[in-house]
Amino acid sequence: MFKKEVYTQRRHQLLQDVADGLILIVGNTDAAFNYPNNVYGFRQDSTFRYFFAHDIQDLVGVIDCENGEEYLFGEDVSMEDIIWTGPVLSMKDRAAEVGVKNSGSLKDLAAMLNKAIDARRKIHYVTPYRARTINYISELVHIKKDWVMAYSSVELMKAIIKQRSVKSAEEVFEIEKALATAYNMHTTMMKMAAKEGVYEYEIAGTMEGLALAGGGPVSFPIILTTHGEILHGHDHSLQLRKGRMVVSDAGCETSLGYCSDITRSVPVGGRFDTRQKAVYQAVLDAQLLVPTLIKPKVPYIDIHIAAVKCLGEGLKAMGLMKGDISEAVKEGAMGLFMPHGLGHMMGLDVHDMENYGENYVGYDKSYTRSSQFGLASLRMGRELEEGFVITDEPGCYFIPALIDQWRSEKKCEAFINYEEVERFKDFGGIRIEDDVLVTANGCRVLGKPIPKTVEEIENAMQ
Ligand code: GLY
Ligand code: MN
Ligand code: MN
């Protein structure tokens, strides 16, 4: 963990930003894989980790906004626990490790909350995303399970978003550690994809192993597919065949839980053909434009629009689009080729803080989410600030079912050359993704550069 002052300072900031009541921060518990004693790898809740650090099961933190007292609740271990899982710190020592004075059992927590509820005090908690947490909060605060989500505290979540959006130097250092592992994952992928006949699962498995060997799990299930047009393609059953692009979207977590999120797209066999090179260059031009535009006060939605316009110009040069590309963008024509957003916040979660609600994290009073297909999927639209870490991940996809639907509806006919697009239905997709820190005057693409130009990729695959 970071030094304890980091966590103390974060909790003190929260005390400044939440007016009154008790703040309840519930850590995660184990989730059964196929029977209770055989569990999934433990993943601590990111909010808990941000304020109370400990990466272990069944802990709850409480901050009293009126008197400033902080508490860590959980059970001291029994001899049985020591036999099966080894010795661990007492609750008192655990609390002290993160600068918290008070500790107690989960029974003590329930009693404290009952008292607060009797006194009609507010209990703030963030929107839970696991059934067990919903049930537990329902028990603790005595509200029906169905109402737990609705009663989560917007005041608390906004206060946390304010803090977590701006990454400190030590957080950026962690993210760059995760990127060092991602470098190994993706350059290994490039070497493996140079050989036709390899199975996608062999590459995905090797990449996941590298993430674990780097000290953490993957930051989300690896996307490794020769069908890149399936945006979250988690199926890895196919053999690599010449003529396909491999889309590899993968990252890892560090031991402190900070993420990386990188995508590279490479041609099976190691050499781009003419068509692959043209689509790839159009996506790359858009991806490289983004860091030239990122700086504080620029709304990310404007950069999304600039990036899809750049992509559109590239597709027009290839004969896939036609007409005025600025108009095409306004009319939503780019949604056919890039039905997702340019990027999202990244930190302790790969889509940072998404459990609080995307609109609270990525939008505000000045910038609200568009309802236009494609642009509606943009997770981050608001103005950038120094310290934000965001992804830059344009893509271009040829989704046969979507092409058929749009063509039958004559959608955006003035801008899309459907005759030509038909010929790309067997293409798949391409996405290129980096993680970017917003600095005082611009930005810094984080991590050691991973081969990205056509030439760099072809060289890396030799
Ligand atoms: N890994 C999913 C994404 O890039 O957002
Ligand atoms: Mn990604
Ligand atoms: Mn991403």
Short mmCIF file of C-alpha atoms and ligand atoms in Angstrom, two decimals:
data_model
loop_
_atom_site.label_atom_id
_atom_site.label_comp_id
_atom_site.label_asym_id
_atom_site.label_seq_id
_atom_site.Cartn_x
_atom_site.Cartn_y
_atom_site.Cartn_z
CA MET A 1 0.00 0.00 0.00
CA PHE A 2 0.99 3.66 -0.26
CA LYS A 3 2.14 5.28 3.00
CA LYS A 4 -0.69 5.67 5.47
CA GLU A 5 -0.78 9.47 5.18
CA VAL A 6 -2.06 9.08 1.60
CA TYR A 7 -5.19 7.31 2.88
CA THR A 8 -5.60 9.66 5.84
CA GLN A 9 -5.45 12.66 3.53
CA ARG A 10 -8.01 11.12 1.14
CA ARG A 11 -10.46 10.48 3.99
CA HIS A 12 -9.94 13.97 5.37
CA GLN A 13 -10.73 15.43 1.97
CA LEU A 14 -13.96 13.41 1.95
CA LEU A 15 -14.85 14.89 5.33
CA GLN A 16 -14.50 18.34 3.78
CA ASP A 17 -16.73 17.45 0.84
CA VAL A 18 -19.61 15.56 2.48
CA ALA A 19 -21.68 17.76 4.75
CA ASP A 20 -23.06 15.40 7.38
CA GLY A 21 -24.04 11.84 8.29
CA LEU A 22 -22.01 8.63 8.26
CA ILE A 23 -20.05 7.40 5.25
CA LEU A 24 -20.20 3.62 4.90
CA ILE A 25 -17.59 2.02 2.62
CA VAL A 26 -18.16 -1.70 2.19
CA GLY A 27 -15.26 -3.89 1.02
CA ASN A 28 -15.79 -6.98 -1.11
CA THR A 29 -16.15 -10.54 0.03
CA ASP A 30 -15.18 -13.75 -1.76
CA ALA A 31 -17.45 -14.95 -4.55
CA ALA A 32 -17.97 -18.69 -5.00
CA PHE A 33 -16.76 -20.21 -8.28
CA ASN A 34 -18.58 -23.54 -8.13
CA TYR A 35 -18.90 -24.25 -4.39
CA PRO A 36 -18.38 -21.99 -1.38
CA ASN A 37 -14.80 -23.01 -0.59
CA ASN A 38 -13.65 -22.71 -4.21
CA VAL A 39 -13.69 -19.02 -4.98
CA TYR A 40 -12.85 -16.60 -7.81
CA GLY A 41 -9.64 -14.63 -7.39
CA PHE A 42 -10.44 -11.96 -4.80
CA ARG A 43 -10.94 -8.43 -6.15
CA GLN A 44 -11.24 -5.71 -3.54
CA ASP A 45 -13.76 -2.94 -4.11
CA SER A 46 -11.93 0.06 -5.58
CA THR A 47 -13.65 2.63 -3.34
CA PHE A 48 -12.63 0.65 -0.25
CA ARG A 49 -9.11 0.30 -1.56
CA TYR A 50 -8.84 4.01 -2.32
CA PHE A 51 -9.72 5.05 1.24
CA PHE A 52 -8.76 2.05 3.40
CA ALA A 53 -6.09 0.26 1.30
CA HIS A 54 -6.49 -3.29 2.63
CA ASP A 55 -6.78 -5.89 -0.08
CA ILE A 56 -8.58 -8.51 2.00
CA GLN A 57 -12.11 -9.80 2.39
CA ASP A 58 -14.97 -8.69 4.63
CA LEU A 59 -13.89 -5.27 5.86
CA VAL A 60 -16.02 -2.15 6.20
CA GLY A 61 -14.83 1.41 6.71
CA VAL A 62 -16.90 4.18 8.31
CA ILE A 63 -16.24 7.91 8.45
CA ASP A 64 -18.34 10.10 10.73
CA CYS A 65 -18.79 13.44 8.99
CA GLU A 66 -19.82 15.23 12.18
CA ASN A 67 -17.02 14.36 14.60
CA GLY A 68 -14.40 13.23 12.04
CA GLU A 69 -13.94 9.80 13.66
CA GLU A 70 -12.89 6.93 11.39
CA TYR A 71 -13.48 3.22 11.92
CA LEU A 72 -12.40 -0.06 10.40
CA PHE A 73 -14.71 -3.02 11.04
CA GLY A 74 -14.05 -6.72 10.46
CA GLU A 75 -13.47 -9.94 12.35
CA ASP A 76 -10.28 -10.89 14.14
CA VAL A 77 -9.14 -14.26 12.88
CA SER A 78 -9.67 -17.54 14.71
CA MET A 79 -7.18 -20.41 15.08
CA GLU A 80 -9.13 -22.18 12.31
CA ASP A 81 -8.40 -19.25 9.96
CA ILE A 82 -4.74 -19.23 10.96
CA ILE A 83 -4.44 -22.96 10.20
CA TRP A 84 -5.94 -22.64 6.71
CA THR A 85 -4.87 -19.18 5.61
CA GLY A 86 -1.96 -18.22 7.84
CA PRO A 87 -1.48 -15.55 10.50
CA VAL A 88 -2.80 -12.07 9.82
CA LEU A 89 -2.88 -8.75 11.64
CA SER A 90 -5.46 -8.01 14.32
CA MET A 91 -8.22 -5.56 13.36
CA LYS A 92 -6.63 -2.99 15.64
CA ASP A 93 -3.29 -3.25 13.84
CA ARG A 94 -4.98 -3.27 10.46
CA ALA A 95 -6.74 -0.03 11.32
CA ALA A 96 -3.51 1.52 12.58
CA GLU A 97 -1.72 0.56 9.35
CA VAL A 98 -3.99 2.92 7.39
CA GLY A 99 -4.07 5.64 10.04
CA VAL A 100 -7.48 4.72 11.48
CA LYS A 101 -7.86 5.01 15.27
CA ASN A 102 -11.00 2.95 15.87
CA SER A 103 -11.68 -0.68 15.01
CA GLY A 104 -14.37 -3.19 15.83
CA SER A 105 -16.26 -6.30 14.75
CA LEU A 106 -19.06 -6.44 12.20
CA LYS A 107 -21.48 -6.70 15.14
CA ASP A 108 -20.10 -3.40 16.43
CA LEU A 109 -20.70 -1.92 12.99
CA ALA A 110 -24.34 -3.05 12.98
CA ALA A 111 -24.84 -1.56 16.46
CA MET A 112 -23.26 1.73 15.43
CA LEU A 113 -25.48 1.99 12.36
CA ASN A 114 -28.62 1.12 14.36
CA LYS A 115 -27.82 3.97 16.71
CA ALA A 116 -27.27 6.36 13.82
CA ILE A 117 -30.53 5.30 12.17
CA ASP A 118 -32.42 5.78 15.47
CA ALA A 119 -30.96 9.28 15.62
CA ARG A 120 -32.17 9.82 12.01
CA ARG A 121 -28.67 10.44 10.73
CA LYS A 122 -27.90 10.12 7.02
CA ILE A 123 -25.99 7.03 5.92
CA HIS A 124 -24.04 7.57 2.71
CA TYR A 125 -22.88 4.66 0.57
CA VAL A 126 -21.88 4.28 -3.10
CA THR A 127 -23.98 2.29 -5.59
CA PRO A 128 -23.22 -1.38 -5.01
CA TYR A 129 -22.60 -3.67 -8.00
CA ARG A 130 -22.58 -7.12 -6.35
CA ALA A 131 -25.66 -8.93 -5.03
CA ARG A 132 -23.94 -9.72 -1.74
CA THR A 133 -23.18 -6.04 -1.11
CA ILE A 134 -26.76 -5.05 -1.95
CA ASN A 135 -28.02 -7.65 0.55
CA TYR A 136 -25.53 -6.59 3.19
CA ILE A 137 -26.35 -2.87 2.90
CA SER A 138 -30.04 -3.77 2.97
CA GLU A 139 -29.47 -5.57 6.31
CA LEU A 140 -27.25 -2.86 7.75
CA VAL A 141 -29.41 0.15 6.98
CA HIS A 142 -32.79 -1.62 7.14
CA ILE A 143 -34.08 -0.79 3.70
CA LYS A 144 -35.56 -3.20 1.19
CA LYS A 145 -33.08 -4.75 -1.25
CA ASP A 146 -34.96 -3.22 -4.17
CA TRP A 147 -34.35 0.25 -2.79
CA VAL A 148 -30.65 -0.06 -1.97
CA MET A 149 -29.45 1.12 -5.40
CA ALA A 150 -31.85 4.06 -5.49
CA TYR A 151 -30.77 5.30 -2.05
CA SER A 152 -27.05 5.39 -2.83
CA SER A 153 -25.56 8.80 -2.06
CA VAL A 154 -25.01 11.06 -5.06
CA GLU A 155 -23.36 13.57 -2.72
CA LEU A 156 -20.80 10.95 -1.64
CA MET A 157 -20.18 9.64 -5.16
CA LYS A 158 -19.63 13.15 -6.54
CA ALA A 159 -17.19 13.89 -3.71
CA ILE A 160 -15.28 10.69 -4.46
CA ILE A 161 -15.29 11.32 -8.22
CA LYS A 162 -13.77 14.76 -7.57
CA GLN A 163 -10.84 13.11 -5.78
CA ARG A 164 -10.33 9.95 -7.78
CA SER A 165 -10.47 11.71 -11.17
CA VAL A 166 -7.21 13.53 -10.45
CA LYS A 167 -4.34 11.10 -10.20
CA SER A 168 -1.37 11.82 -7.94
CA ALA A 169 2.22 11.18 -9.01
CA GLU A 170 2.29 7.91 -7.07
CA GLU A 171 -0.89 6.73 -8.79
CA VAL A 172 0.54 7.59 -12.21
CA PHE A 173 3.68 5.66 -11.25
CA GLU A 174 1.50 2.60 -10.50
CA ILE A 175 -0.37 2.96 -13.79
CA GLU A 176 2.96 3.05 -15.60
CA LYS A 177 3.97 -0.16 -13.81
CA ALA A 178 0.80 -1.75 -15.19
CA LEU A 179 1.77 -0.41 -18.60
CA ALA A 180 5.22 -2.01 -18.40
CA THR A 181 3.49 -5.38 -18.04
CA ALA A 182 1.06 -4.47 -20.83
CA TYR A 183 4.09 -3.77 -23.02
CA ASN A 184 5.25 -7.37 -22.48
CA MET A 185 1.75 -8.71 -23.07
CA HIS A 186 1.25 -6.94 -26.39
CA THR A 187 4.76 -7.36 -27.83
CA THR A 188 4.52 -11.09 -27.00
CA MET A 189 1.14 -11.16 -28.76
CA MET A 190 2.78 -9.59 -31.84
CA LYS A 191 5.45 -12.28 -32.00
CA MET A 192 2.90 -15.07 -31.55
CA ALA A 193 0.52 -13.62 -34.18
CA ALA A 194 3.32 -13.71 -36.74
CA LYS A 195 2.63 -17.44 -37.12
CA GLU A 196 -0.47 -18.65 -38.93
CA GLY A 197 -2.24 -21.59 -37.30
CA VAL A 198 -1.79 -20.51 -33.69
CA TYR A 199 -5.05 -20.52 -31.70
CA GLU A 200 -6.37 -17.30 -30.21
CA TYR A 201 -6.50 -18.97 -26.78
CA GLU A 202 -2.78 -19.76 -26.90
CA ILE A 203 -2.03 -16.06 -27.27
CA ALA A 204 -4.69 -14.90 -24.79
CA GLY A 205 -3.46 -17.48 -22.24
CA THR A 206 0.16 -16.42 -22.64
CA MET A 207 -0.83 -12.77 -22.20
CA GLU A 208 -2.85 -13.53 -19.07
CA GLY A 209 0.13 -15.45 -17.68
CA LEU A 210 2.33 -12.40 -18.24
CA ALA A 211 -0.18 -10.24 -16.36
CA LEU A 212 -0.07 -12.63 -13.40
CA ALA A 213 3.72 -12.84 -13.58
CA GLY A 214 3.75 -9.04 -13.44
CA GLY A 215 2.10 -9.17 -10.02
CA GLY A 216 -1.59 -8.67 -10.70
CA PRO A 217 -4.52 -10.11 -12.58
CA VAL A 218 -5.73 -8.82 -15.94
CA SER A 219 -7.71 -5.60 -15.55
CA PHE A 220 -10.65 -7.09 -17.52
CA PRO A 221 -11.15 -10.33 -19.44
CA ILE A 222 -8.75 -10.25 -22.39
CA ILE A 223 -10.18 -9.38 -25.80
CA LEU A 224 -8.08 -11.31 -28.30
CA THR A 225 -9.87 -12.03 -31.51
CA THR A 226 -9.56 -12.31 -35.27
CA HIS A 227 -13.11 -10.96 -35.32
CA GLY A 228 -12.33 -7.47 -34.08
CA GLU A 229 -15.72 -6.29 -35.36
CA ILE A 230 -17.10 -7.96 -32.21
CA LEU A 231 -16.19 -5.14 -29.85
CA HIS A 232 -15.91 -7.14 -26.66
CA GLY A 233 -14.92 -10.43 -28.30
CA HIS A 234 -13.98 -12.73 -25.44
CA ASP A 235 -14.19 -15.93 -27.49
CA HIS A 236 -10.68 -17.25 -28.15
CA SER A 237 -11.47 -20.46 -29.99
CA LEU A 238 -10.32 -19.64 -33.53
CA GLN A 239 -7.11 -20.41 -35.34
CA LEU A 240 -5.18 -17.47 -36.79
CA ARG A 241 -5.59 -17.31 -40.57
CA LYS A 242 -3.72 -15.09 -43.05
CA GLY A 243 -5.80 -12.13 -44.16
CA ARG A 244 -7.31 -11.54 -40.69
CA MET A 245 -6.36 -8.80 -38.28
CA VAL A 246 -5.86 -9.75 -34.63
CA VAL A 247 -7.40 -7.23 -32.22
CA SER A 248 -5.73 -7.50 -28.84
CA ASP A 249 -7.31 -5.36 -26.10
CA ALA A 250 -5.76 -6.20 -22.77
CA GLY A 251 -4.27 -4.75 -19.63
CA CYS A 252 -3.39 -5.73 -16.12
CA GLU A 253 -3.52 -4.50 -12.55
CA THR A 254 -0.55 -3.82 -10.30
CA SER A 255 -0.40 -5.26 -6.79
CA LEU A 256 -1.98 -1.99 -5.61
CA GLY A 257 -4.85 -2.41 -8.05
CA TYR A 258 -4.03 0.25 -10.66
CA CYS A 259 -4.79 -0.64 -14.27
CA SER A 260 -3.54 -0.47 -17.80
CA ASP A 261 -5.76 -0.75 -20.89
CA ILE A 262 -4.01 -1.14 -24.25
CA THR A 263 -5.19 -2.23 -27.68
CA ARG A 264 -3.05 -3.19 -30.62
CA SER A 265 -4.28 -4.61 -33.92
CA VAL A 266 -1.88 -6.62 -36.07
CA PRO A 267 -2.10 -8.64 -39.29
CA VAL A 268 -1.81 -12.41 -38.94
CA GLY A 269 1.55 -13.37 -40.42
CA GLY A 270 3.21 -10.03 -39.71
CA ARG A 271 2.64 -8.12 -42.97
CA PHE A 272 -0.27 -5.75 -43.65
CA ASP A 273 -1.93 -6.21 -47.04
CA THR A 274 -2.97 -3.09 -48.97
CA ARG A 275 -6.49 -2.99 -47.60
CA GLN A 276 -5.41 -3.64 -44.00
CA LYS A 277 -2.74 -0.97 -44.27
CA ALA A 278 -5.25 1.63 -45.52
CA VAL A 279 -7.84 1.01 -42.76
CA TYR A 280 -5.09 0.76 -40.14
CA GLN A 281 -3.55 4.08 -41.22
CA ALA A 282 -6.96 5.80 -41.06
CA VAL A 283 -7.43 4.60 -37.46
CA LEU A 284 -3.85 5.43 -36.53
CA ASP A 285 -4.14 8.98 -37.91
CA ALA A 286 -7.18 9.51 -35.68
CA GLN A 287 -5.43 7.94 -32.68
CA LEU A 288 -2.33 10.11 -33.14
CA LEU A 289 -4.40 13.26 -33.56
CA VAL A 290 -5.90 12.86 -30.07
CA PRO A 291 -2.79 13.62 -27.94
CA THR A 292 -2.23 16.79 -29.99
CA LEU A 293 -5.64 18.03 -28.79
CA ILE A 294 -5.66 16.88 -25.17
CA LYS A 295 -5.13 19.62 -22.60
CA PRO A 296 -7.01 20.99 -19.59
CA LYS A 297 -10.35 22.70 -20.29
CA VAL A 298 -10.92 20.92 -23.62
CA PRO A 299 -14.12 18.82 -23.52
CA TYR A 300 -13.35 15.21 -24.47
CA ILE A 301 -16.50 15.08 -26.57
CA ASP A 302 -14.89 17.66 -28.92
CA ILE A 303 -11.82 15.45 -29.23
CA HIS A 304 -14.03 12.43 -29.95
CA ILE A 305 -15.65 14.41 -32.76
CA ALA A 306 -12.27 15.52 -34.15
CA ALA A 307 -11.03 11.92 -34.06
CA VAL A 308 -14.04 10.42 -35.87
CA LYS A 309 -13.85 13.23 -38.43
CA CYS A 310 -10.20 12.33 -39.07
CA LEU A 311 -11.21 8.67 -39.41
CA GLY A 312 -13.98 9.69 -41.82
CA GLU A 313 -11.52 11.61 -44.01
CA GLY A 314 -9.35 8.49 -44.16
CA LEU A 315 -12.33 6.33 -45.14
CA LYS A 316 -13.33 8.88 -47.78
CA ALA A 317 -9.84 8.68 -49.30
CA MET A 318 -10.40 4.90 -49.53
CA GLY A 319 -13.76 5.36 -51.24
CA LEU A 320 -15.79 4.00 -48.31
CA MET A 321 -17.30 7.39 -47.51
CA LYS A 322 -18.21 10.39 -49.63
CA GLY A 323 -19.45 13.98 -49.35
CA ASP A 324 -18.71 16.51 -46.67
CA ILE A 325 -17.24 14.59 -43.73
CA SER A 326 -18.08 17.31 -41.20
CA GLU A 327 -21.72 16.92 -42.24
CA ALA A 328 -21.36 13.13 -42.12
CA VAL A 329 -20.14 13.38 -38.53
CA LYS A 330 -23.06 15.67 -37.58
CA GLU A 331 -25.55 13.26 -39.15
CA GLY A 332 -24.08 10.36 -37.17
CA ALA A 333 -22.67 8.48 -40.17
CA MET A 334 -19.47 7.55 -38.28
CA GLY A 335 -21.49 5.29 -35.99
CA LEU A 336 -21.48 2.65 -38.71
CA PHE A 337 -17.68 2.36 -38.53
CA MET A 338 -17.05 3.32 -34.88
CA PRO A 339 -20.08 2.58 -32.73
CA HIS A 340 -18.17 3.26 -29.48
CA GLY A 341 -16.67 6.26 -27.74
CA LEU A 342 -13.12 7.56 -27.98
CA GLY A 343 -12.25 6.75 -24.40
CA HIS A 344 -12.90 6.67 -20.69
CA MET A 345 -11.27 7.45 -17.35
CA MET A 346 -8.83 4.84 -16.06
CA GLY A 347 -7.33 4.25 -12.62
CA LEU A 348 -8.19 1.72 -9.95
CA ASP A 349 -10.90 0.49 -12.32
CA VAL A 350 -10.22 0.01 -15.98
CA HIS A 351 -13.37 2.06 -16.61
CA ASP A 352 -12.65 4.18 -13.60
CA MET A 353 -15.53 4.64 -11.14
CA GLU A 354 -18.06 3.30 -13.64
CA ASN A 355 -19.95 1.69 -10.74
CA TYR A 356 -20.99 5.20 -9.59
CA GLY A 357 -22.70 5.78 -12.95
CA GLU A 358 -21.01 6.79 -16.21
CA ASN A 359 -22.84 10.08 -16.42
CA TYR A 360 -21.57 11.26 -13.02
CA VAL A 361 -17.97 10.43 -14.03
CA GLY A 362 -17.90 11.48 -17.67
CA TYR A 363 -20.53 14.23 -17.92
CA ASP A 364 -21.72 17.26 -15.94
CA LYS A 365 -24.11 20.19 -16.23
CA SER A 366 -22.23 21.64 -19.21
CA TYR A 367 -21.73 18.42 -21.15
CA THR A 368 -24.54 15.89 -21.28
CA ARG A 369 -24.56 12.59 -23.09
CA SER A 370 -25.70 12.61 -26.72
CA SER A 371 -28.44 10.21 -27.79
CA GLN A 372 -26.96 9.77 -31.27
CA PHE A 373 -25.89 6.19 -32.10
CA GLY A 374 -22.12 5.93 -31.64
CA LEU A 375 -21.64 9.21 -29.80
CA ALA A 376 -24.09 7.96 -27.15
CA SER A 377 -21.49 5.32 -26.22
CA LEU A 378 -18.90 7.95 -25.31
CA ARG A 379 -18.20 7.40 -21.61
CA MET A 380 -16.20 10.59 -21.11
CA GLY A 381 -17.49 13.84 -22.58
CA ARG A 382 -16.71 16.58 -20.09
CA GLU A 383 -13.82 19.02 -19.89
CA LEU A 384 -10.43 17.52 -19.14
CA GLU A 385 -8.42 18.54 -16.09
CA GLU A 386 -4.77 18.17 -15.18
CA GLY A 387 -4.25 14.75 -13.59
CA PHE A 388 -7.00 12.88 -15.44
CA VAL A 389 -5.92 9.59 -16.99
CA ILE A 390 -8.01 8.75 -20.03
CA THR A 391 -7.87 6.29 -22.89
CA ASP A 392 -7.45 7.21 -26.55
CA GLU A 393 -9.01 4.32 -28.44
CA PRO A 394 -10.53 4.93 -31.83
CA GLY A 395 -11.44 1.95 -34.00
CA CYS A 396 -12.95 1.02 -37.33
CA TYR A 397 -15.18 -2.03 -37.70
CA PHE A 398 -17.14 -3.69 -40.48
CA ILE A 399 -20.08 -5.31 -38.72
CA PRO A 400 -22.04 -7.25 -41.36
CA ALA A 401 -25.40 -7.16 -39.53
CA LEU A 402 -25.10 -3.41 -38.90
CA ILE A 403 -24.09 -2.70 -42.50
CA ASP A 404 -27.14 -4.70 -43.72
CA GLN A 405 -29.46 -2.83 -41.37
CA TRP A 406 -28.19 0.64 -42.27
CA ARG A 407 -28.16 -0.16 -45.98
CA SER A 408 -31.74 -1.46 -45.92
CA GLU A 409 -32.77 1.74 -44.13
CA LYS A 410 -30.75 3.86 -46.60
CA LYS A 411 -29.18 5.46 -43.55
CA CYS A 412 -26.69 8.27 -44.21
CA GLU A 413 -26.65 7.31 -47.90
CA ALA A 414 -25.23 10.69 -48.83
CA PHE A 415 -22.05 9.86 -46.91
CA ILE A 416 -21.58 6.09 -47.08
CA ASN A 417 -20.55 4.29 -50.22
CA TYR A 418 -22.40 1.06 -49.46
CA GLU A 419 -21.22 -0.68 -52.67
CA GLU A 420 -17.65 -0.37 -51.46
CA VAL A 421 -18.47 -1.08 -47.80
CA GLU A 422 -20.05 -4.42 -48.87
CA ARG A 423 -16.60 -5.54 -50.02
CA PHE A 424 -15.25 -5.07 -46.46
CA LYS A 425 -17.77 -7.32 -44.73
CA ASP A 426 -15.07 -9.98 -44.35
CA PHE A 427 -12.54 -7.51 -42.93
CA GLY A 428 -13.15 -7.64 -39.17
CA GLY A 429 -12.02 -4.59 -37.22
CA ILE A 430 -9.15 -2.50 -35.94
CA ARG A 431 -8.74 -0.62 -32.67
CA ILE A 432 -5.68 1.16 -31.27
CA GLU A 433 -5.61 2.23 -27.63
CA ASP A 434 -3.21 4.06 -25.32
CA ASP A 435 -3.56 5.54 -21.84
CA VAL A 436 -2.94 9.28 -21.56
CA LEU A 437 -2.24 11.61 -18.62
CA VAL A 438 -3.56 15.17 -18.91
CA THR A 439 -0.76 17.56 -17.88
CA ALA A 440 -0.79 21.30 -17.14
CA ASN A 441 -0.30 22.28 -20.78
CA GLY A 442 -1.08 19.17 -22.76
CA CYS A 443 -0.68 15.47 -22.13
CA ARG A 444 1.71 12.57 -21.87
CA VAL A 445 1.03 9.18 -23.44
CA LEU A 446 1.88 6.88 -20.55
CA GLY A 447 4.26 3.93 -20.56
CA LYS A 448 7.05 2.84 -22.86
CA PRO A 449 5.76 3.14 -26.45
CA ILE A 450 4.38 -0.16 -27.72
CA PRO A 451 4.92 -0.69 -31.49
CA LYS A 452 2.08 1.12 -33.25
CA THR A 453 2.97 2.36 -36.74
CA VAL A 454 2.71 -0.08 -39.67
CA GLU A 455 6.49 -0.23 -39.85
CA GLU A 456 6.99 -0.69 -36.09
CA ILE A 457 4.43 -3.50 -35.99
CA GLU A 458 5.88 -5.29 -39.01
CA ASN A 459 9.35 -5.04 -37.46
CA ALA A 460 8.13 -6.29 -34.07
CA MET A 461 6.48 -9.27 -35.75
CA GLN A 462 9.62 -10.39 -37.60
N1 GLY B 1 -11.20 -2.82 -22.51
C1 GLY B 1 -12.38 -2.18 -22.89
C2 GLY B 1 -12.07 -0.82 -23.23
O1 GLY B 1 -11.05 -0.56 -23.83
O2 GLY B 1 -12.75 0.08 -22.86
MN MN B 2 -9.23 -1.59 -23.87
MN MN B 3 -10.42 1.25 -22.93
#
